[in-house]
Coordinates of N, CA and C and ligand atoms in Angstrom, one line a residue:
M698 N 9.7 -17.1 -26.9 CA 10.2 -17.4 -25.6 C 8.8 -17.3 -24.5
A699 N 9.2 -18.6 -23.6 CA 8.0 -18.3 -22.5 C 8.0 -17.1 -21.8
T700 N 6.7 -16.9 -21.5 CA 6.7 -15.8 -20.7 C 6.6 -16.5 -19.1
I701 N 6.9 -15.4 -18.1 CA 6.6 -15.5 -16.7 C 5.4 -16.3 -16.4
A702 N 4.1 -16.1 -17.1 CA 3.0 -16.5 -16.7 C 2.9 -17.8 -17.1
S703 N 3.6 -18.2 -18.2 CA 3.7 -19.8 -18.6 C 4.4 -20.5 -17.8
R704 N 5.5 -19.8 -17.7 CA 6.7 -20.5 -17.0 C 6.2 -21.0 -15.3
R705 N 5.7 -20.3 -14.8 CA 5.4 -20.1 -13.3 C 4.5 -20.7 -12.8
P706 N 4.3 -21.9 -11.9 CA 3.2 -22.5 -11.6 C 2.6 -21.9 -10.5
V707 N 3.5 -20.7 -9.5 CA 2.7 -20.0 -8.5 C 2.7 -18.5 -8.9
M708 N 1.9 -17.7 -8.4 CA 1.7 -16.7 -8.4 C 3.0 -15.5 -8.3
T709 N 3.1 -14.8 -9.1 CA 4.2 -14.1 -9.1 C 4.2 -12.7 -8.9
L710 N 4.9 -12.0 -7.8 CA 5.0 -10.4 -7.8 C 6.3 -10.2 -7.7
Y711 N 6.1 -8.8 -9.1 CA 7.3 -7.8 -9.1 C 7.0 -6.9 -8.1
S712 N 7.8 -6.7 -7.5 CA 7.8 -5.8 -6.1 C 9.0 -4.8 -5.8
G713 N 8.8 -3.7 -5.5 CA 9.7 -2.8 -5.5 C 9.9 -2.9 -3.6
P714 N 11.3 -3.3 -3.2 CA 11.7 -3.4 -1.9 C 11.6 -2.0 -0.9
A715 N 11.1 -0.7 -1.5 CA 10.9 0.3 -1.0 C 9.8 1.2 -1.4
C716 N 9.0 0.2 -2.3 CA 7.7 1.1 -3.0 C 6.9 1.0 -2.2
P717 N 5.7 2.3 -2.0 CA 4.8 1.9 -1.1 C 3.7 1.4 -1.8
Y718 N 3.3 1.4 -3.0 CA 2.6 0.6 -3.8 C 2.8 -1.0 -3.8
S719 N 3.9 -1.4 -3.8 CA 4.6 -2.9 -3.7 C 4.2 -3.3 -2.2
H720 N 4.5 -2.2 -1.4 CA 4.2 -2.6 0.1 C 2.9 -2.8 0.3
R721 N 1.7 -2.1 -0.2 CA 0.3 -2.2 -0.1 C 0.0 -3.8 -0.6
V722 N 0.3 -4.2 -1.8 CA 0.2 -5.8 -2.3 C 0.5 -6.4 -1.4
R723 N 2.0 -6.5 -0.7 CA 2.9 -7.1 -0.2 C 1.8 -7.5 1.3
L724 N 1.0 -6.4 1.5 CA 0.6 -6.3 3.0 C -0.7 -7.4 2.8
V725 N -1.5 -7.3 1.7 CA -2.6 -7.9 1.6 C -2.3 -9.5 1.4
L726 N -1.1 -9.6 0.8 CA -0.6 -11.1 0.8 C -0.4 -11.6 1.9
A727 N 0.0 -11.1 2.8 CA 0.7 -11.2 4.1 C -0.5 -11.6 5.0
E728 N -1.7 -10.4 4.9 CA -2.7 -10.6 5.7 C -3.6 -11.9 5.6
K729 N -3.7 -12.2 4.3 CA -4.5 -13.3 3.3 C -3.8 -14.7 3.9
G730 N -2.6 -14.5 4.1 CA -1.4 -15.8 4.0 C -1.6 -16.4 2.8
I731 N -1.6 -15.7 1.6 CA -1.3 -16.1 0.1 C -0.2 -16.4 -0.3
S732 N 0.5 -17.8 -0.7 CA 1.9 -18.0 -0.8 C 2.1 -17.4 -2.3
A733 N 2.8 -16.5 -2.5 CA 3.3 -15.7 -3.9 C 4.7 -15.8 -3.9
E734 N 5.4 -15.9 -5.2 CA 6.8 -15.8 -5.2 C 6.7 -14.2 -5.5
V735 N 7.5 -13.7 -4.4 CA 7.7 -12.1 -4.3 C 9.4 -11.9 -5.1
I736 N 9.3 -11.3 -5.9 CA 10.7 -10.8 -6.7 C 11.0 -9.3 -6.5
D737 N 12.3 -9.3 -5.8 CA 12.6 -7.8 -5.9 C 13.1 -7.0 -7.2
V738 N 12.6 -5.9 -7.4 CA 13.2 -5.2 -8.6 C 13.6 -4.0 -8.1
D739 N 14.7 -3.9 -8.2 CA 15.3 -2.5 -7.6 C 15.8 -1.6 -8.2
G740 N 15.5 -0.6 -8.9 CA 16.0 -0.1 -10.0 C 16.9 -0.7 -11.0
G741 N 17.7 0.0 -11.7 CA 18.2 -0.7 -13.0 C 17.3 -1.5 -14.1
T742 N 17.7 -2.5 -14.4 CA 17.1 -3.1 -15.6 C 15.8 -3.6 -15.2
L743 N 14.7 -3.4 -15.8 CA 13.2 -4.0 -15.6 C 13.4 -5.6 -16.0
P744 N 12.7 -6.3 -15.1 CA 12.8 -8.0 -15.7 C 11.8 -7.9 -17.2
E745 N 12.4 -9.0 -18.2 CA 11.9 -8.8 -19.8 C 10.4 -8.7 -19.4
D746 N 9.9 -9.7 -18.8 CA 8.5 -10.0 -19.0 C 7.7 -8.7 -18.4
L747 N 8.4 -7.7 -17.4 CA 7.4 -6.9 -16.8 C 7.2 -5.7 -18.1
V748 N 8.5 -5.6 -18.8 CA 8.9 -5.0 -19.9 C 7.7 -5.3 -21.2
E749 N 7.6 -6.6 -21.4 CA 6.6 -6.9 -22.3 C 5.1 -6.8 -22.0
L750 N 5.0 -7.4 -20.6 CA 3.8 -7.1 -20.4 C 2.8 -6.3 -19.8
N751 N 3.6 -5.1 -18.8 CA 3.2 -4.2 -18.5 C 3.2 -2.8 -19.1
P752 N 2.5 -2.5 -20.2 CA 2.8 -1.2 -20.9 C 3.8 -0.1 -19.9
Y753 N 3.4 -0.1 -18.9 CA 3.7 1.1 -18.0 C 5.2 0.8 -17.3
G754 N 5.5 -0.5 -17.2 CA 6.8 -1.1 -16.6 C 6.6 -0.8 -14.9
S755 N 5.7 -0.6 -14.5 CA 5.4 -0.1 -12.9 C 5.4 -1.5 -12.2
L756 N 5.9 -0.9 -11.1 CA 5.8 -1.9 -9.7 C 5.0 -1.4 -9.0
P757 N 4.4 -2.0 -8.3 CA 3.9 -3.9 -8.4 C 3.1 -4.2 -9.6
T758 N 3.7 -5.3 -10.1 CA 3.2 -6.2 -11.2 C 2.8 -7.7 -10.4
L759 N 1.5 -8.1 -11.1 CA 1.2 -9.3 -10.6 C 1.1 -10.5 -11.6
F760 N 1.7 -11.5 -11.5 CA 1.5 -12.4 -12.8 C 0.8 -13.4 -11.7
D761 N -0.5 -14.1 -12.7 CA -1.2 -15.1 -12.1 C -1.8 -16.1 -13.2
R762 N -0.7 -17.0 -13.4 CA -1.0 -17.5 -14.6 C -0.9 -16.8 -15.7
D763 N -2.4 -16.8 -16.6 CA -2.5 -15.7 -17.8 C -2.6 -14.3 -17.8
L764 N -3.1 -13.9 -16.3 CA -3.5 -13.0 -16.2 C -2.0 -12.0 -15.8
V765 N -2.1 -10.7 -16.0 CA -0.9 -9.9 -15.6 C -1.6 -8.7 -15.4
L766 N -1.4 -7.8 -13.9 CA -2.1 -7.1 -13.6 C -1.2 -6.2 -13.0
Y767 N -1.3 -4.6 -13.2 CA -0.7 -3.5 -12.4 C -1.5 -2.8 -12.0
N768 N -1.3 -1.8 -11.5 CA -1.7 -1.0 -10.4 C -2.1 -1.5 -9.0
A769 N -1.7 -1.1 -7.9 CA -1.7 -1.8 -6.7 C -3.0 -1.9 -6.1
Q770 N -3.9 -1.2 -6.5 CA -5.4 -1.4 -6.0 C -6.3 -2.3 -6.6
I771 N -5.8 -2.2 -7.9 CA -6.4 -3.5 -8.7 C -6.0 -4.8 -8.4
I772 N -4.5 -4.9 -8.4 CA -4.0 -6.2 -7.7 C -4.6 -6.3 -6.5
A773 N -4.9 -5.3 -5.5 CA -5.2 -5.5 -3.8 C -6.7 -6.2 -4.1
E774 N -7.5 -5.8 -5.0 CA -8.7 -6.2 -4.9 C -9.1 -7.2 -6.0
Y775 N -8.1 -7.6 -6.6 CA -8.2 -9.0 -7.4 C -8.1 -10.1 -6.2
L776 N -6.8 -9.9 -5.6 CA -6.5 -10.5 -4.4 C -7.6 -11.1 -3.6
D777 N -8.2 -10.2 -3.2 CA -9.5 -9.9 -2.2 C -10.5 -11.0 -2.6
E778 N -10.8 -10.5 -3.8 CA -12.0 -11.5 -4.5 C -11.2 -12.9 -5.0
R779 N -10.3 -13.3 -5.3 CA -9.8 -14.4 -5.5 C -9.5 -15.2 -4.2
Y780 N -9.2 -14.6 -3.2 CA -8.9 -15.4 -2.2 C -9.6 -14.7 -0.8
P781 N -11.0 -15.2 -0.8 CA -12.1 -14.4 -0.1 C -11.7 -14.1 1.4
H782 N -11.2 -15.0 2.0 CA -10.9 -15.1 3.4 C -9.3 -14.6 4.1
P783 N -9.4 -14.0 4.8 CA -10.4 -12.7 5.6 C -10.4 -11.7 4.6
P784 N -12.0 -11.9 4.6 CA -12.2 -10.5 3.5 C -11.6 -9.3 4.1
L785 N -11.4 -8.3 2.7 CA -10.6 -7.0 3.0 C -11.5 -6.0 2.6
M786 N -12.7 -6.6 2.1 CA -13.9 -5.3 1.7 C -15.0 -5.8 2.8
P787 N -16.2 -4.5 2.7 CA -17.5 -5.3 3.3 C -18.1 -5.6 2.2
V788 N -19.3 -6.4 2.3 CA -20.1 -6.9 1.5 C -21.4 -5.8 0.6
D789 N -22.0 -5.2 1.6 CA -22.9 -4.5 1.3 C -22.2 -3.6 0.0
P790 N -22.9 -3.2 -1.0 CA -22.7 -2.2 -1.9 C -22.2 -1.0 -1.8
V791 N -23.1 -0.5 -0.8 CA -22.7 1.0 -0.3 C -21.6 1.1 0.3
A792 N -21.2 0.1 1.1 CA -19.9 0.4 2.2 C -18.9 -0.2 1.4
R793 N -19.2 -1.1 0.4 CA -17.8 -1.1 -0.7 C -17.7 0.1 -1.2
A794 N -18.6 0.9 -1.9 CA -18.1 2.0 -2.7 C -17.6 3.3 -1.7
R795 N -18.0 3.2 -0.3 CA -17.4 3.9 0.4 C -16.2 3.8 0.5
T796 N -15.7 2.3 0.7 CA -14.3 1.9 1.0 C -13.4 2.5 -0.2
K797 N -13.7 2.1 -1.4 CA -13.2 2.3 -2.9 C -13.0 3.9 -2.8
L798 N -14.1 4.8 -2.3 CA -14.2 6.1 -2.3 C -12.8 6.7 -1.6
Y799 N -12.9 6.0 -0.1 CA -11.5 6.7 0.7 C -10.3 6.1 0.2
I800 N -10.1 5.0 -0.4 CA -8.9 4.6 -0.9 C -8.2 5.6 -2.1
H801 N -9.4 6.0 -3.1 CA -9.2 6.8 -4.2 C -8.6 8.2 -3.4
R802 N -9.3 8.5 -2.4 CA -8.7 9.7 -1.9 C -7.3 9.9 -1.2
I803 N -7.3 8.6 -0.5 CA -5.7 8.5 -0.1 C -4.6 8.5 -1.3
E804 N -5.1 8.0 -2.3 CA -4.2 8.3 -3.7 C -4.1 9.7 -4.1
R805 N -5.4 10.3 -4.4 CA -5.2 11.6 -4.4 C -4.6 12.5 -3.6
D806 N -4.9 12.1 -2.4 CA -4.6 13.5 -1.5 C -3.3 13.2 -0.9
W807 N -3.0 11.9 -0.6 CA -1.8 11.6 -0.1 C -0.6 10.7 -0.7
M808 N -0.8 9.9 -1.7 CA 0.2 9.3 -2.3 C 0.7 10.2 -3.5
T809 N 0.0 11.1 -4.2 CA 0.7 12.1 -4.9 C 1.6 12.6 -4.0
L810 N 1.3 13.1 -3.0 CA 2.4 14.1 -2.3 C 3.5 13.1 -1.9
L811 N 3.2 11.8 -1.1 CA 4.2 11.3 -1.0 C 5.1 10.9 -2.0
D812 N 4.8 10.8 -3.1 CA 5.5 10.5 -4.6 C 6.5 11.7 -4.4
Q813 N 6.0 12.9 -4.4 CA 6.8 14.4 -4.5 C 7.7 14.3 -3.3
V814 N 7.5 13.9 -2.2 CA 8.5 13.8 -1.1 C 9.8 13.0 -1.5
A815 N 9.3 11.5 -2.2 CA 10.3 10.6 -2.3 C 11.4 11.3 -3.6
Q816 N 10.6 11.7 -4.5 CA 11.5 12.3 -5.7 C 12.4 13.4 -5.4
G817 N 12.0 13.8 -3.9 CA 13.3 14.8 -3.3 C 13.8 16.2 -4.1
D818 N 12.8 16.5 -4.8 CA 13.0 18.0 -5.4 C 12.6 19.2 -4.2
D819 N 13.8 19.7 -4.0 CA 13.6 20.8 -2.7 C 12.4 21.3 -2.4
G820 N 12.2 22.5 -2.8 CA 11.0 23.1 -3.0 C 9.7 22.4 -2.6
Q821 N 9.4 21.5 -3.6 CA 8.3 21.0 -3.9 C 8.2 19.8 -2.7
S822 N 9.2 19.2 -2.5 CA 9.3 18.2 -1.3 C 9.1 18.6 -0.1
S823 N 9.6 19.8 0.2 CA 9.3 20.1 1.5 C 7.8 20.6 1.6
R824 N 7.2 21.3 0.6 CA 5.8 21.7 0.3 C 5.0 20.4 0.8
A825 N 5.5 19.6 0.0 CA 4.4 18.4 0.1 C 4.8 17.5 1.7
R826 N 5.8 17.7 2.3 CA 6.1 17.4 3.5 C 5.1 17.8 4.5
K827 N 4.8 18.9 4.3 CA 4.2 20.1 4.9 C 2.6 20.0 4.9
D828 N 2.3 19.6 3.4 CA 0.8 19.4 3.2 C 0.4 17.7 3.8
I829 N 1.1 16.7 3.7 CA 0.8 15.5 4.2 C 0.7 15.7 6.0
R830 N 1.3 16.6 6.4 CA 1.6 16.7 8.0 C 0.5 17.4 8.6
D831 N 0.0 18.4 7.6 CA -1.4 19.3 7.9 C -2.5 18.5 7.8
S832 N -2.4 17.7 6.8 CA -3.9 17.2 6.4 C -4.0 15.7 7.5
L833 N -3.3 15.1 7.7 CA -3.0 14.1 8.5 C -3.8 14.6 10.0
T834 N -2.9 15.7 10.2 CA -3.2 16.1 11.7 C -4.7 16.6 11.9
V835 N -5.3 17.3 10.9 CA -6.6 17.5 10.5 C -7.8 16.6 10.9
I836 N -7.3 15.5 10.2 CA -8.4 14.4 10.1 C -7.9 13.3 11.0
A837 N -7.2 13.4 12.1 CA -6.6 12.4 12.9 C -7.5 12.1 13.7
P838 N -8.6 13.1 14.7 CA -9.6 12.6 15.6 C -10.4 11.4 14.9
I839 N -10.7 11.3 13.4 CA -11.6 10.2 13.0 C -10.9 8.7 13.2
F840 N -9.5 8.6 13.0 CA -8.7 7.5 13.9 C -9.2 7.0 15.1
G841 N -9.8 7.7 15.8 CA -10.0 7.5 17.7 C -11.3 6.7 17.3
Q842 N -12.0 6.8 16.4 CA -13.3 6.6 16.5 C -13.6 5.1 16.3
K843 N -12.8 4.4 15.7 CA -13.1 2.9 15.5 C -11.4 2.5 15.3
P844 N -11.5 0.8 15.7 CA -10.2 0.4 15.6 C -9.3 0.5 14.1
F845 N -10.3 0.4 13.4 CA -9.2 0.8 12.0 C -10.1 1.7 11.0
F846 N -9.7 2.0 10.0 CA -10.1 3.6 9.1 C -11.9 3.4 9.1
M847 N -12.5 4.0 9.8 CA -13.9 3.9 9.8 C -14.6 2.6 9.9
S848 N -14.1 1.7 10.7 CA -14.3 0.3 10.3 C -14.0 -0.3 11.4
D849 N -14.8 -1.5 12.0 CA -14.4 -2.5 13.2 C -13.3 -3.4 12.7
E850 N -13.2 -3.5 11.1 CA -12.9 -4.4 10.9 C -11.5 -4.0 9.9
F851 N -10.3 -4.7 10.1 CA -9.1 -4.2 9.3 C -9.9 -4.4 7.6
S852 N -9.2 -3.4 6.6 CA -9.9 -3.6 5.4 C -8.5 -3.4 4.3
L853 N -8.9 -3.1 3.2 CA -8.1 -2.5 2.3 C -7.7 -0.9 2.3
V854 N -8.6 -0.2 3.0 CA -8.0 0.9 3.5 C -6.9 1.2 4.3
D855 N -7.2 0.5 5.2 CA -5.6 0.2 6.0 C -4.5 -0.8 5.4
C856 N -4.8 -1.0 4.3 CA -3.6 -1.6 3.5 C -3.0 -0.5 2.9
A857 N -4.1 0.5 2.4 CA -3.4 1.6 1.5 C -2.7 2.6 2.7
L858 N -3.3 2.7 3.6 CA -2.8 3.5 4.6 C -1.6 3.3 5.2
A859 N -1.2 2.0 5.6 CA 0.2 1.5 6.2 C 1.3 1.8 6.0
P860 N 1.5 1.6 4.5 CA 2.8 2.2 3.8 C 2.9 3.1 4.2
L861 N 2.1 4.2 4.0 CA 2.0 5.5 4.0 C 2.5 6.2 5.5
L862 N 1.8 5.6 6.2 CA 2.3 6.1 7.6 C 3.4 5.2 8.1
W863 N 3.8 4.0 7.3 CA 5.2 3.8 7.9 C 6.6 4.5 7.4
R864 N 6.0 5.3 6.2 CA 7.0 6.2 5.8 C 7.5 7.4 6.3
L865 N 6.8 7.8 7.2 CA 6.4 9.5 7.8 C 7.9 9.7 8.4
E866 N 8.4 8.7 9.0 CA 9.7 9.0 10.0 C 10.7 8.9 8.7
C867 N 10.9 8.4 8.0 CA 12.0 8.3 7.3 C 12.1 9.6 6.4
Y868 N 11.0 9.7 6.1 CA 10.8 11.1 5.4 C 10.7 12.3 6.1
D869 N 11.0 12.5 7.6 CA 11.2 13.6 8.5 C 9.4 14.0 8.7
I870 N 8.6 13.7 8.3 CA 7.3 13.8 8.7 C 6.8 13.9 10.3
E871 N 6.8 14.6 10.9 CA 6.8 14.5 12.2 C 5.3 15.1 12.8
L872 N 4.4 14.3 13.6 CA 3.0 14.6 13.5 C 3.1 15.4 14.8
P873 N 2.3 16.1 15.1 CA 2.1 16.9 16.4 C 1.6 16.3 17.3
P874 N 1.4 16.6 18.9 CA 0.7 15.6 19.8 C -1.1 15.6 19.3
Q875 N -1.7 16.8 18.8 CA -3.2 16.6 18.5 C -3.2 15.3 17.5
A876 N -2.4 14.8 16.9 CA -2.5 13.6 16.0 C -2.3 12.2 16.7
Q877 N -2.3 12.3 18.4 CA -2.2 11.2 19.0 C -3.0 9.8 18.4
A878 N -4.2 10.4 18.2 CA -5.4 9.3 17.7 C -4.7 8.4 16.3
L879 N -4.2 9.3 15.7 CA -3.7 8.8 14.5 C -2.2 8.0 14.5
Q880 N -1.5 8.2 15.8 CA -0.1 7.7 15.9 C -0.7 6.5 16.5
S881 N -2.1 6.3 17.3 CA -2.0 5.0 17.8 C -2.4 3.6 17.1
Y882 N -3.5 4.4 16.2 CA -4.0 3.7 14.8 C -2.8 3.3 14.2
A883 N -1.8 4.0 13.8 CA -0.4 3.4 13.0 C 0.2 2.7 14.0
E884 N 0.3 2.2 15.2 CA 1.0 1.5 15.9 C 0.1 -0.3 16.1
R885 N -1.0 0.3 16.3 CA -2.0 -1.0 16.1 C -1.8 -1.5 14.3
L886 N -1.7 -0.6 13.5 CA -1.6 -1.7 12.3 C -0.2 -2.4 12.3
F887 N 0.8 -1.4 13.1 CA 2.3 -1.8 12.7 C 2.5 -3.2 13.7
A888 N 1.4 -3.2 14.5 CA 2.1 -4.4 15.8 C 1.3 -5.8 14.8
R889 N 0.9 -5.7 13.8 CA -0.2 -7.1 13.4 C 1.0 -8.0 12.8
A890 N 0.8 -9.3 12.6 CA 1.7 -10.0 12.3 C 1.9 -10.0 10.8
G891 N 0.7 -9.5 10.2 CA 0.8 -9.5 8.5 C 1.4 -8.1 8.4
F892 N 1.7 -7.3 9.1 CA 2.5 -6.3 8.8 C 3.9 -6.6 8.9
R893 N 3.9 -7.0 10.0 CA 5.3 -7.2 10.2 C 6.0 -8.4 8.7
D894 N 5.1 -9.4 8.8 CA 5.6 -10.4 7.8 C 5.6 -9.7 6.0
S895 N 4.8 -8.2 6.1 CA 5.1 -7.9 4.8 C 6.2 -7.0 4.7
L896 N 7.1 -6.7 5.7 CA 8.1 -5.8 5.4 C 9.3 -6.4 4.7
T897 N 10.1 -5.6 3.9 CA 11.1 -6.1 3.2 C 12.5 -5.4 4.1
P898 N 13.6 -6.1 4.0 CA 14.9 -5.2 4.9 C 14.7 -4.0 5.1
A899 N 14.8 -3.4 3.4 CA 14.5 -2.2 3.2 C 13.7 -1.2 4.1
E900 N 12.7 -1.8 4.0 CA 11.5 -1.2 4.8 C 11.7 -0.9 6.2
R901 N 12.3 -2.2 6.9 CA 12.5 -2.4 8.3 C 13.2 -1.3 8.9
E902 N 14.1 -0.8 7.8 CA 15.1 0.1 8.2 C 14.3 1.7 8.2
M903 N 13.4 1.8 7.6 CA 12.6 3.4 7.6 C 11.9 3.5 8.9
H904 N 11.8 2.7 10.1 CA 10.9 3.1 11.0 C 11.5 2.3 12.4
R905 N 11.4 3.0 13.4 CA 12.1 2.5 14.8 C 10.7 1.8 15.2
L906 N 11.1 0.8 15.5 CA 10.1 -0.2 16.1 C 10.1 0.0 18.0
Ligands
LIG1382 N1 -0.5 3.9 -9.7 C1 0.7 2.9 -9.3 C2 1.9 3.7 -9.3 C3 3.0 2.6 -8.8 C4 4.4 3.5 -9.0 O1 4.3 4.6 -9.0 N2 5.3 2.5 -8.6 C5 6.8 3.2 -8.9 C6 7.7 2.3 -7.9 S1 7.3 3.0 -6.2 C7 7.1 2.8 -10.4 O2 7.0 1.9 -10.6 N3 7.6 3.8 -10.7 C8 8.2 3.6 -12.0 C9 7.0 3.8 -13.1 O3 5.9 4.0 -12.9 O4 7.5 3.7 -14.5 C10 0.2 1.7 -8.5 O5 -0.6 1.9 -7.9 O6 0.5 0.7 -8.8

């Protein structure tokens, strides 16, 4: 049987409509104006291609002709290299390495906690909520220094942070007044046309505009 990779002429993304990792990739697609078929996979049975070609059966998964990619950051970096304009990573190797390290820390320090909040296991979930709020509050002043995360240009770091910040309200994570610089940064991201275009109907419900 033909796989999705050989059947489809355009790039195809299997995406979770409320999944923050899929949101990151949808945001990269929207910011770069890449046309791709985005297929919602919402619980239940996973599409056959996904089960066959992604050993983890995880979302997001991207099919681009013969290439099957999973892991949001690997997909985001591939898209940035395949569609260089506008660039979402610096060119200089040192700045690139720093950008990748920031994203690694977002994954390890915050996305892991967000996953725990989403799982909704009582004790663990309320601890994770508090840890997210406290660590974002500590780092908040950094967001006042530049328009984007440690940068004058919108980058893949912002693409990793925006889905997390967008979900704070629906997970009852309220930032204190000391985190104003972070709130203002989040509003700058949410006002972008690319960000608006990246949202699914389920995500539009997550946050008041
Ligand atoms: N590290 C993965 C995490 C993706 C992830 O956890 N996706 C969730 C949906 S939000 C999923 O597919 N969970 C099912 C699974 O991993 O089997 C990535 O960056 O893509």
